[in-house]
Amino acid sequence: MASAELQGKYQKLAQEYSKLRAQNQVLKKGVVDEQASSAVLKEQLKMKDQSLRKLQQEMDSLTFRNLQLAKRVELLQDELALSEPRGKKNKKSGESSSQLSQEQKSVFDEDLQKKIEENERLHIQFFEADEHHKHVEAELRSRLATLETEAAQHQAVIDGLTRKYMETIEKLQNDKAKLEVKSQTLEKEAKECRLRTEECQLQLKNLHEDLSGRLEESLSIINEKVPFNDTKYHLYNALNVPLHNRRHQLKMRDIAGQALAFVQDLVPALLNFHTYTEQKIQIFPVDSAIDAISPLNQKFSQYLHENASYVRPLEEGMLHLFESITEDTVTVLETTVKLKIFSDNLTSYIRFLRKILPYQLKSLEEECESCLCTPALRARNLELSQDMKRMTAVFEKLQTYVTLLALPSTEPDGLLRTNYTSVLTNVGAALHGFHDVMKDISKHYSQKVSIEHELPTATQKLVTTNDCILSSAVALTNGAGKIASFFSNNVDYFIASLSYGPKTASGFVSPLSAECMLQYKKKAAAYMKALRKPLAESVPYGEAVANRRVLLSSTESREGLAQQVQQSLEKISKLEQEREHWMLEAQLAKIKLEKENQRISDRLRSTSNTHLLGLAQENATVSTASCPEEAAAKVPSEPVQSTSLIGILTRMPDSEVPDGESREDLIKNHYMSRIAELTSQLQLADSKSVHFYAECRALSKRLALAEKCKETLTEEVKLASQNSSRLQDELTTTKRSYEDQLSMMSDHLCSMNETLSKQREEIDTLKMSSKGNSKKNRSR
């Protein structure tokens, strides 16, 4: 199941990942398109700026030309004013000159009018172009801003989706690892359980065989040895003291303690529920601080104020019941006399609920009739009234069954033992019904609270009171659920253990007989305690002396055996050390032998002549091995040398062979020196390894610090590169702007020079024409 759920999760994640990838591609394409469009718009904006600058330059040149023309007109008007008095002296010449001056003036006026019209038209074109440029620039800027915001939003969405995807991947990887670990642990537990079941089955089989044998033996003893049966009269069987079951008593005390804890949790919740309901009546629908509440609510509030005197005895009754269950008593329904106290306290609380139920229903009806009540609130109030009726009915049902359970300890014929099972199952059903009712109350009251908080007249006091009532209802729901589940889990144990005596008898157990049985039990316990007093033991003198001799001999033999054991342990440890050393030497000898064989094989392969010679030597050795006696006869006195790890030992003839002790001493001294050398080398290697380990740790720390410094330096380099690139971009932009300004200024200067040259030419022509006119006038 876990693997199937994991596969389903992975499939869902794969689908979500494919969707996110598709969305990511679309968003990337949109961002690229928007970047391209923004680049195009920036280019257009640059072109428009250039055109605007050109128009501004033309405007400046035109204004300058207009000023020049205005100065020229003034000069011409001054010259005309100077030429008029001369014309009066020479009338004849003046008429002709006046005609010429009028013609020139008309020409100048026409030229001036054309220039003025052209200037006005250029002004209009410049103004229109400027307005159009400003409008286009504003549109482009707004569009650029919207595109930038959209791109930022798209990038934020992409970042959020990638973050969410990575979080889900990490979560699923963690879940997968946990599930794998859990599956491995479950497999191990399953294997262990299988082994345990097999062992239990074997033990059960053995126990069954043992118990069957014991049963047969006990039945045979009973049939042969028991002369009479003392269970003939059922009325006296109730006085028999049952077997003391300490485990049962501890279990019953533990169960009673759990029940007491649940009741202690339930009692404060009931107190809070009634108390905050009283506060709610004082606030809603009419606040008692502003206006007087109805007499019905006053009476209801008065009754609710008395809730503590009915609720707290429930906890006290359960505490008395818990204290009555001890390790020395027999806990059954016939001996639990304190259950009657709890039943009476529960009955008084049921009377309190019956007393306040009509007032509560009328209070809800009055709240429905108020002007503040909406249809939804009225429906919730009707549901709450039904829930309160069900709550009272459930408590009455529970009180009935608890009263029945208390009857065996007070009235002998009140409840038959055959009905214990049905009463206990009904108690469990009533507790589950109480839990269901409290769930409905908390649900409907939460809906009612949410509606009341939306009212315009809802105060902070009403909000806090509603929250307190809702929390107390939730606490009641949780407490009822715990009690119901607790009783359901232990009802089978209650059915099996809440009575004693022969099952065939019906109604023979009474409270009086139970009390007598407890007294007999105390007497039996006192008698058994008296029997357990230790008696002073005495040993005869002769037996004591014999035992002393045996004890002394056993102690001497024990000490000798202990010494022998210690010596043998020391020898074993020494032999173990020697065995380990010999094994190490043997391994080294094998390694050297392998190296020597390899070297010899290499030499044999190098030359074929040596190979043939080696074969001849092998044959010779074989022949000498086949007839060792002849070889020994031929060379009797030549010593033979053998190389080994011990060193070079010379084999002498039998007459010259040294004794075994000297050879063992040589071998022992050699190996002891070798062991000392190896131990010194080992200690040196250990010290070097410790030194190297410390150096490696220091180097690793330095490497980690260097890595951190490297990371910080790389980050700084990245920041510096970013700053340098940004500064380069700014420098290029400033260079371009300066170059544009210089080009504009050069263009402007060129245009100004052209206009100045044109004006100079015009001035020169005007001067020439004025000089010609003056000459003509003079000649005339």
Tab-separated table of C-alpha atoms in Angstrom, residues 325-710:
chain	number	residue	atom	x	y	z
A	325	ILE	CA	-9.819	-0.399	45.429
A	326	THR	CA	-6.597	-1.566	47.081
A	327	GLU	CA	-4.205	-4.460	46.633
A	328	ASP	CA	-5.556	-6.397	49.637
A	329	THR	CA	-9.266	-6.341	48.714
A	330	VAL	CA	-11.344	-8.356	46.234
A	331	THR	CA	-12.777	-5.965	43.650
A	332	VAL	CA	-16.130	-7.195	42.328
A	333	LEU	CA	-19.536	-5.573	41.994
A	334	GLU	CA	-20.630	-7.065	45.322
A	335	THR	CA	-17.738	-5.422	47.217
A	336	THR	CA	-17.630	-1.978	45.492
A	337	VAL	CA	-19.832	-0.204	48.031
A	338	LYS	CA	-18.447	3.244	47.021
A	339	LEU	CA	-20.027	2.880	43.561
A	340	LYS	CA	-23.363	3.727	45.234
A	341	ILE	CA	-21.983	7.165	46.237
A	342	PHE	CA	-20.983	7.920	42.644
A	343	SER	CA	-24.412	6.739	41.447
A	344	ASP	CA	-26.186	9.062	43.921
A	345	ASN	CA	-24.036	12.041	42.836
A	346	LEU	CA	-24.779	11.286	39.179
A	347	THR	CA	-28.515	11.119	40.011
A	348	SER	CA	-28.379	14.574	41.645
A	349	TYR	CA	-26.634	15.966	38.544
A	350	ILE	CA	-29.361	14.436	36.338
A	351	ARG	CA	-31.965	16.228	38.474
A	352	PHE	CA	-30.059	19.469	37.889
A	353	LEU	CA	-30.078	18.886	34.113
A	354	ARG	CA	-33.823	18.162	34.173
A	355	LYS	CA	-34.391	21.342	36.140
A	356	ILE	CA	-32.469	23.620	33.761
A	357	LEU	CA	-33.611	21.986	30.495
A	358	PRO	CA	-37.029	23.824	30.195
A	359	TYR	CA	-35.402	27.156	30.986
A	360	GLN	CA	-32.688	26.532	28.429
A	361	LEU	CA	-35.244	25.687	25.717
A	362	LYS	CA	-37.332	28.754	26.568
A	363	SER	CA	-34.211	30.933	26.555
A	364	LEU	CA	-33.357	29.731	23.048
A	365	GLU	CA	-36.946	30.420	21.919
A	366	GLU	CA	-36.733	33.909	23.390
A	367	GLU	CA	-33.462	34.476	21.543
A	368	CYS	CA	-35.146	33.355	18.304
A	369	GLU	CA	-37.971	35.864	18.847
A	370	SER	CA	-35.596	38.812	19.305
A	371	CYS	CA	-35.045	41.313	16.506
A	372	LEU	CA	-31.344	40.461	16.231
A	373	CYS	CA	-31.998	36.820	15.331
A	374	THR	CA	-31.508	35.952	11.652
A	375	PRO	CA	-33.062	32.890	9.955
A	376	ALA	CA	-29.723	31.064	9.987
A	377	LEU	CA	-29.267	31.816	13.705
A	378	ARG	CA	-32.833	30.639	14.382
A	379	ALA	CA	-32.100	27.321	12.648
A	380	ARG	CA	-28.929	26.861	14.727
A	381	ASN	CA	-30.881	27.590	17.934
A	382	LEU	CA	-33.479	24.952	17.042
A	383	GLU	CA	-30.691	22.425	16.432
A	384	LEU	CA	-29.094	23.289	19.770
A	385	SER	CA	-32.416	22.823	21.600
A	386	GLN	CA	-32.730	19.340	20.091
A	387	ASP	CA	-29.110	18.582	21.079
A	388	MET	CA	-29.764	19.678	24.691
A	389	LYS	CA	-32.752	17.334	24.890
A	390	ARG	CA	-30.608	14.472	23.561
A	391	MET	CA	-27.839	15.288	26.046
A	392	THR	CA	-30.248	15.108	28.999
A	393	ALA	CA	-31.706	11.833	27.690
A	394	VAL	CA	-28.237	10.302	27.304
A	395	PHE	CA	-27.281	11.303	30.851
A	396	GLU	CA	-30.532	9.779	32.163
A	397	LYS	CA	-29.789	6.546	30.322
A	398	LEU	CA	-26.242	6.471	31.704
A	399	GLN	CA	-27.502	7.164	35.234
A	400	THR	CA	-29.971	4.240	34.943
A	401	TYR	CA	-27.239	1.746	34.040
A	402	VAL	CA	-24.818	3.055	36.683
A	403	THR	CA	-27.578	2.665	39.296
A	404	LEU	CA	-28.084	-0.931	38.146
A	405	LEU	CA	-24.343	-1.628	38.506
A	406	ALA	CA	-24.458	-0.239	42.071
A	407	LEU	CA	-27.324	-2.565	43.110
A	408	PRO	CA	-25.244	-5.768	43.768
A	409	SER	CA	-23.367	-3.984	46.582
A	410	THR	CA	-26.580	-2.803	48.309
A	411	GLU	CA	-29.473	-5.116	47.372
A	412	PRO	CA	-28.828	-8.824	46.766
A	413	ASP	CA	-31.770	-9.349	44.390
A	414	GLY	CA	-31.493	-6.035	42.524
A	415	LEU	CA	-29.489	-7.326	39.561
A	416	LEU	CA	-28.892	-10.878	38.456
A	417	ARG	CA	-25.398	-11.973	37.503
A	418	THR	CA	-26.645	-13.063	34.087
A	419	ASN	CA	-27.527	-9.430	33.294
A	420	TYR	CA	-24.076	-8.014	34.072
A	421	THR	CA	-22.947	-8.350	30.450
A	422	SER	CA	-25.960	-6.561	28.976
A	423	VAL	CA	-25.740	-3.710	31.513
A	424	LEU	CA	-22.018	-3.147	30.823
A	425	THR	CA	-22.520	-3.161	27.045
A	426	ASN	CA	-25.377	-0.676	27.448
A	427	VAL	CA	-23.114	1.573	29.526
A	428	GLY	CA	-20.585	1.564	26.662
A	429	ALA	CA	-23.361	2.380	24.155
A	430	ALA	CA	-24.567	5.259	26.366
A	431	LEU	CA	-21.046	6.689	26.581
A	432	HIS	CA	-20.698	6.539	22.772
A	433	GLY	CA	-24.087	8.282	22.477
A	434	PHE	CA	-22.873	10.996	24.855
A	435	HIS	CA	-19.794	11.455	22.644
A	436	ASP	CA	-21.942	11.757	19.490
A	437	VAL	CA	-24.265	14.290	21.171
A	438	MET	CA	-21.308	16.432	22.290
A	439	LYS	CA	-19.879	16.354	18.757
A	440	ASP	CA	-23.185	17.664	17.389
A	441	ILE	CA	-23.374	20.335	20.117
A	442	SER	CA	-19.838	21.584	19.386
A	443	LYS	CA	-20.537	21.579	15.635
A	444	HIS	CA	-23.838	23.468	15.859
A	445	TYR	CA	-22.516	25.865	18.470
A	446	SER	CA	-19.480	26.710	16.304
A	447	GLN	CA	-21.872	27.564	13.445
A	448	LYS	CA	-23.991	29.651	15.835
A	449	VAL	CA	-20.902	31.491	17.101
A	450	SER	CA	-19.750	32.325	13.579
A	451	ILE	CA	-23.189	33.773	12.773
A	452	GLU	CA	-23.329	35.805	16.011
A	453	HIS	CA	-19.869	37.265	15.392
A	454	GLU	CA	-21.093	38.650	12.055
A	455	LEU	CA	-23.925	40.600	13.721
A	456	PRO	CA	-23.427	44.390	13.868
A	457	THR	CA	-24.162	44.452	17.625
A	458	ALA	CA	-21.553	41.811	18.511
A	459	THR	CA	-19.244	43.054	21.290
A	460	GLN	CA	-15.824	41.838	22.307
A	461	LYS	CA	-17.260	40.421	25.514
A	462	LEU	CA	-19.722	38.321	23.504
A	463	VAL	CA	-16.925	37.091	21.226
A	464	THR	CA	-14.732	35.998	24.151
A	465	THR	CA	-17.650	34.322	25.934
A	466	ASN	CA	-18.640	32.414	22.784
A	467	ASP	CA	-15.042	31.281	22.318
A	468	CYS	CA	-14.928	30.043	25.927
A	469	ILE	CA	-18.199	28.120	25.518
A	470	LEU	CA	-16.955	26.604	22.279
A	471	SER	CA	-13.639	25.545	23.869
A	472	SER	CA	-15.497	23.953	26.815
A	473	ALA	CA	-17.771	22.086	24.373
A	474	VAL	CA	-14.728	20.823	22.481
A	475	ALA	CA	-13.156	19.726	25.781
A	476	LEU	CA	-16.389	17.881	26.673
A	477	THR	CA	-16.337	16.187	23.266
A	478	ASN	CA	-12.741	15.050	23.705
A	479	GLY	CA	-13.376	13.845	27.254
A	480	ALA	CA	-16.498	11.927	26.228
A	481	GLY	CA	-14.603	10.298	23.348
A	482	LYS	CA	-11.754	9.232	25.654
A	483	ILE	CA	-14.169	7.759	28.233
A	484	ALA	CA	-16.167	5.914	25.546
A	485	SER	CA	-13.064	4.394	23.930
A	486	PHE	CA	-11.620	3.503	27.356
A	487	PHE	CA	-14.807	1.693	28.413
A	488	SER	CA	-15.098	-0.119	25.065
A	489	ASN	CA	-11.517	-1.365	25.368
A	490	ASN	CA	-12.046	-2.704	28.918
A	491	VAL	CA	-15.659	-3.947	28.781
A	492	ASP	CA	-14.570	-7.534	28.117
A	493	TYR	CA	-12.284	-7.455	31.136
A	494	PHE	CA	-15.116	-6.046	33.283
A	495	ILE	CA	-17.468	-8.819	32.150
A	496	ALA	CA	-14.910	-11.525	32.953
A	497	SER	CA	-13.722	-10.219	36.341
A	498	LEU	CA	-16.502	-8.350	38.156
A	499	SER	CA	-17.910	-11.416	39.949
A	500	TYR	CA	-16.695	-14.567	41.673
A	501	GLY	CA	-18.126	-17.875	42.914
A	502	PRO	CA	-19.654	-20.882	41.111
A	503	LYS	CA	-21.316	-19.915	37.855
A	504	THR	CA	-24.177	-22.367	38.318
A	505	ALA	CA	-25.550	-20.550	41.378
A	506	SER	CA	-27.817	-17.615	40.708
A	507	GLY	CA	-28.388	-14.865	43.214
A	508	PHE	CA	-26.537	-16.463	46.124
A	509	VAL	CA	-24.052	-13.617	46.583
A	510	SER	CA	-25.257	-10.832	48.870
A	511	PRO	CA	-23.541	-7.762	50.342
A	512	LEU	CA	-23.548	-9.407	53.795
A	513	SER	CA	-21.849	-12.543	52.510
A	514	ALA	CA	-19.330	-10.404	50.603
A	515	GLU	CA	-18.508	-8.523	53.817
A	516	CYS	CA	-18.106	-11.818	55.715
A	517	MET	CA	-15.892	-13.123	52.924
A	518	LEU	CA	-13.624	-10.076	53.248
A	519	GLN	CA	-13.375	-10.617	57.008
A	520	TYR	CA	-12.475	-14.273	56.473
A	521	LYS	CA	-9.884	-13.170	53.953
A	522	LYS	CA	-8.262	-10.872	56.493
A	523	LYS	CA	-8.211	-13.672	59.074
A	524	ALA	CA	-6.700	-16.070	56.551
A	525	ALA	CA	-4.020	-13.526	55.642
A	526	ALA	CA	-3.183	-13.024	59.344
A	527	TYR	CA	-2.982	-16.785	59.853
A	528	MET	CA	-0.663	-17.258	56.876
A	529	LYS	CA	1.501	-14.418	58.145
A	530	ALA	CA	1.737	-16.094	61.566
A	531	LEU	CA	2.743	-19.375	59.935
A	532	ARG	CA	5.565	-17.665	58.062
A	533	LYS	CA	7.500	-16.790	61.239
A	534	PRO	CA	11.023	-18.282	61.005
A	535	LEU	CA	11.998	-20.954	63.592
A	536	ALA	CA	15.419	-21.180	65.255
A	537	GLU	CA	17.333	-24.013	63.613
A	538	SER	CA	19.914	-26.153	65.546
A	539	VAL	CA	22.515	-28.621	64.258
A	540	PRO	CA	23.891	-31.575	66.327
A	541	TYR	CA	27.546	-31.402	67.433
A	542	GLY	CA	28.778	-34.509	65.632
A	543	GLU	CA	27.161	-33.430	62.374
A	544	ALA	CA	28.673	-29.966	62.741
A	545	VAL	CA	32.206	-31.396	63.273
A	546	ALA	CA	31.856	-33.658	60.234
A	547	ASN	CA	30.621	-30.770	58.150
A	548	ARG	CA	33.616	-28.673	59.320
A	549	ARG	CA	36.118	-31.299	58.166
A	550	VAL	CA	34.396	-31.564	54.795
A	551	LEU	CA	34.383	-27.797	54.515
A	552	LEU	CA	38.122	-27.489	55.266
A	553	SER	CA	39.051	-30.191	52.755
A	554	SER	CA	36.835	-28.626	50.131
A	555	THR	CA	38.369	-25.196	50.708
A	556	GLU	CA	41.941	-26.574	50.397
A	557	SER	CA	41.065	-28.437	47.215
A	558	ARG	CA	39.306	-25.336	45.943
A	559	GLU	CA	42.376	-23.154	46.487
A	560	GLY	CA	44.618	-25.659	44.696
A	561	LEU	CA	42.229	-25.901	41.815
A	562	ALA	CA	42.036	-22.117	41.630
A	563	GLN	CA	45.830	-21.877	41.405
A	564	GLN	CA	45.948	-24.537	38.734
A	565	VAL	CA	43.256	-22.785	36.784
A	566	GLN	CA	45.129	-19.491	37.009
A	567	GLN	CA	48.377	-21.073	35.849
A	568	SER	CA	46.640	-22.804	32.982
A	569	LEU	CA	45.013	-19.503	31.952
A	570	GLU	CA	48.411	-17.784	31.934
A	571	LYS	CA	49.874	-20.590	29.814
A	572	ILE	CA	46.934	-20.390	27.447
A	573	SER	CA	47.381	-16.633	27.032
A	574	LYS	CA	51.120	-17.052	26.334
A	575	LEU	CA	50.441	-19.816	23.850
A	576	GLU	CA	47.835	-17.665	22.143
A	577	GLN	CA	50.362	-14.865	21.777
A	578	GLU	CA	52.963	-17.269	20.412
A	579	ARG	CA	50.417	-18.747	18.018
A	580	GLU	CA	49.552	-15.291	16.692
A	581	HIS	CA	53.225	-14.468	16.226
A	582	TRP	CA	53.870	-17.756	14.434
A	583	MET	CA	50.893	-17.155	12.186
A	584	LEU	CA	52.221	-13.714	11.271
A	585	GLU	CA	55.676	-15.159	10.570
A	586	ALA	CA	54.143	-17.897	8.454
A	587	GLN	CA	52.261	-15.320	6.412
A	588	LEU	CA	55.471	-13.331	5.909
A	589	ALA	CA	57.296	-16.523	4.889
A	590	LYS	CA	54.587	-17.317	2.351
A	591	ILE	CA	54.892	-13.849	0.886
A	592	LYS	CA	58.680	-14.122	0.636
A	593	LEU	CA	58.397	-17.587	-0.886
A	594	GLU	CA	55.982	-16.316	-3.514
A	595	LYS	CA	58.355	-13.469	-4.345
A	596	GLU	CA	61.299	-15.853	-4.598
A	597	ASN	CA	59.370	-18.222	-6.847
A	598	GLN	CA	58.342	-15.321	-9.045
A	599	ARG	CA	61.927	-14.132	-9.289
A	600	ILE	CA	63.156	-17.624	-10.151
A	601	SER	CA	60.453	-18.087	-12.780
A	602	ASP	CA	61.419	-14.763	-14.338
A	603	ARG	CA	65.036	-15.809	-14.494
A	604	LEU	CA	64.107	-19.179	-15.977
A	605	ARG	CA	62.073	-17.533	-18.676
A	606	SER	CA	64.901	-15.139	-19.537
A	607	THR	CA	67.312	-17.755	-20.777
A	608	SER	CA	66.568	-21.122	-22.314
A	609	ASN	CA	69.956	-22.549	-21.340
A	610	THR	CA	69.319	-21.886	-17.714
A	611	HIS	CA	65.893	-23.482	-18.208
A	612	LEU	CA	67.476	-26.698	-19.490
A	613	LEU	CA	69.992	-26.634	-16.697
A	614	GLY	CA	67.156	-26.241	-14.194
A	615	LEU	CA	65.405	-29.278	-15.665
A	616	ALA	CA	68.588	-31.319	-15.345
A	617	GLN	CA	68.958	-30.224	-11.749
A	618	GLU	CA	65.353	-31.153	-11.036
A	619	ASN	CA	65.933	-34.603	-12.494
A	620	ALA	CA	69.036	-34.943	-10.387
A	621	THR	CA	67.111	-33.930	-7.281
A	622	VAL	CA	64.416	-36.459	-8.141
A	623	SER	CA	66.993	-39.192	-8.517
A	624	THR	CA	68.625	-38.222	-5.231
A	625	ALA	CA	65.222	-38.204	-3.572
A	626	SER	CA	64.510	-41.713	-4.878
A	627	CYS	CA	67.662	-43.094	-3.294
A	628	PRO	CA	68.325	-41.006	-0.199
A	629	GLU	CA	70.339	-43.684	1.495
A	630	GLU	CA	72.985	-43.712	-1.272
A	631	ALA	CA	73.290	-39.950	-1.204
A	632	ALA	CA	73.696	-40.020	2.524
A	633	ALA	CA	76.393	-42.646	2.204
A	634	LYS	CA	78.230	-40.651	-0.439
A	635	VAL	CA	78.254	-37.358	1.435
A	636	PRO	CA	78.154	-38.200	5.080
A	637	SER	CA	80.139	-35.380	6.502
A	638	GLU	CA	79.065	-32.358	4.426
A	639	PRO	CA	76.914	-29.892	6.334
A	640	VAL	CA	73.622	-28.733	4.839
A	641	GLN	CA	72.441	-25.139	5.124
A	642	SER	CA	68.724	-24.153	5.145
A	643	THR	CA	67.374	-20.610	4.864
A	644	SER	CA	64.257	-19.710	6.795
A	645	LEU	CA	62.806	-16.857	8.803
A	646	ILE	CA	64.678	-18.027	11.863
A	647	GLY	CA	67.944	-17.464	10.127
A	648	ILE	CA	70.603	-19.679	8.565
A	649	LEU	CA	70.758	-22.948	10.475
A	650	THR	CA	73.438	-25.442	9.629
A	651	ARG	CA	72.425	-29.068	9.712
A	652	MET	CA	75.231	-31.171	10.983
A	653	PRO	CA	75.444	-34.916	11.114
A	654	ASP	CA	73.644	-36.766	13.845
A	655	SER	CA	76.672	-36.843	16.021
A	656	GLU	CA	77.065	-33.044	15.875
A	657	VAL	CA	73.403	-32.001	16.157
A	658	PRO	CA	72.930	-29.620	19.106
A	659	ASP	CA	70.464	-30.504	21.787
A	660	GLY	CA	66.808	-29.407	21.625
A	661	GLU	CA	66.973	-26.918	24.475
A	662	SER	CA	69.694	-24.817	22.863
A	663	ARG	CA	67.811	-24.815	19.561
A	664	GLU	CA	64.592	-23.784	21.316
A	665	ASP	CA	66.501	-21.037	23.124
A	666	LEU	CA	67.856	-19.761	19.835
A	667	ILE	CA	64.419	-19.797	18.244
A	668	LYS	CA	62.880	-18.169	21.302
A	669	ASN	CA	65.514	-15.422	21.460
A	670	HIS	CA	65.148	-14.775	17.758
A	671	TYR	CA	61.374	-14.469	17.949
A	672	MET	CA	61.479	-12.359	21.091
A	673	SER	CA	63.872	-9.941	19.419
A	674	ARG	CA	61.657	-9.967	16.332
A	675	ILE	CA	58.553	-9.295	18.458
A	676	ALA	CA	60.306	-6.432	20.266
A	677	GLU	CA	61.383	-4.970	16.940
A	678	LEU	CA	57.865	-5.292	15.521
A	679	THR	CA	56.289	-3.755	18.643
A	680	SER	CA	58.708	-0.807	18.444
A	681	GLN	CA	57.878	-0.408	14.775
A	682	LEU	CA	54.173	-0.642	15.596
A	683	GLN	CA	54.466	2.001	18.312
A	684	LEU	CA	56.425	4.234	15.941
A	685	ALA	CA	53.800	3.716	13.253
A	686	ASP	CA	51.033	4.484	15.774
A	687	SER	CA	52.743	7.674	16.901
A	688	LYS	CA	53.310	8.672	13.275
A	689	SER	CA	49.699	7.885	12.437
A	690	VAL	CA	48.488	10.004	15.385
A	691	HIS	CA	50.786	12.823	14.294
A	692	PHE	CA	49.616	12.503	10.690
A	693	TYR	CA	45.994	12.356	11.848
A	694	ALA	CA	46.435	15.591	13.829
A	695	GLU	CA	48.144	17.212	10.861
A	696	CYS	CA	45.367	16.004	8.557
A	697	ARG	CA	42.719	17.399	10.891
A	698	ALA	CA	44.543	20.742	11.025
A	699	LEU	CA	44.946	20.711	7.250
A	700	SER	CA	41.268	19.831	6.788
A	701	LYS	CA	40.279	22.732	9.038
A	702	ARG	CA	42.606	25.035	7.133
A	703	LEU	CA	41.182	23.695	3.885
A	704	ALA	CA	37.635	24.355	5.099
A	705	LEU	CA	38.613	27.890	6.100
A	706	ALA	CA	40.343	28.350	2.750
A	707	GLU	CA	37.223	27.098	0.970
A	708	LYS	CA	35.103	29.575	2.909
A	709	CYS	CA	37.555	32.374	2.088
A	710	LYS	CA	37.520	31.240	-1.519
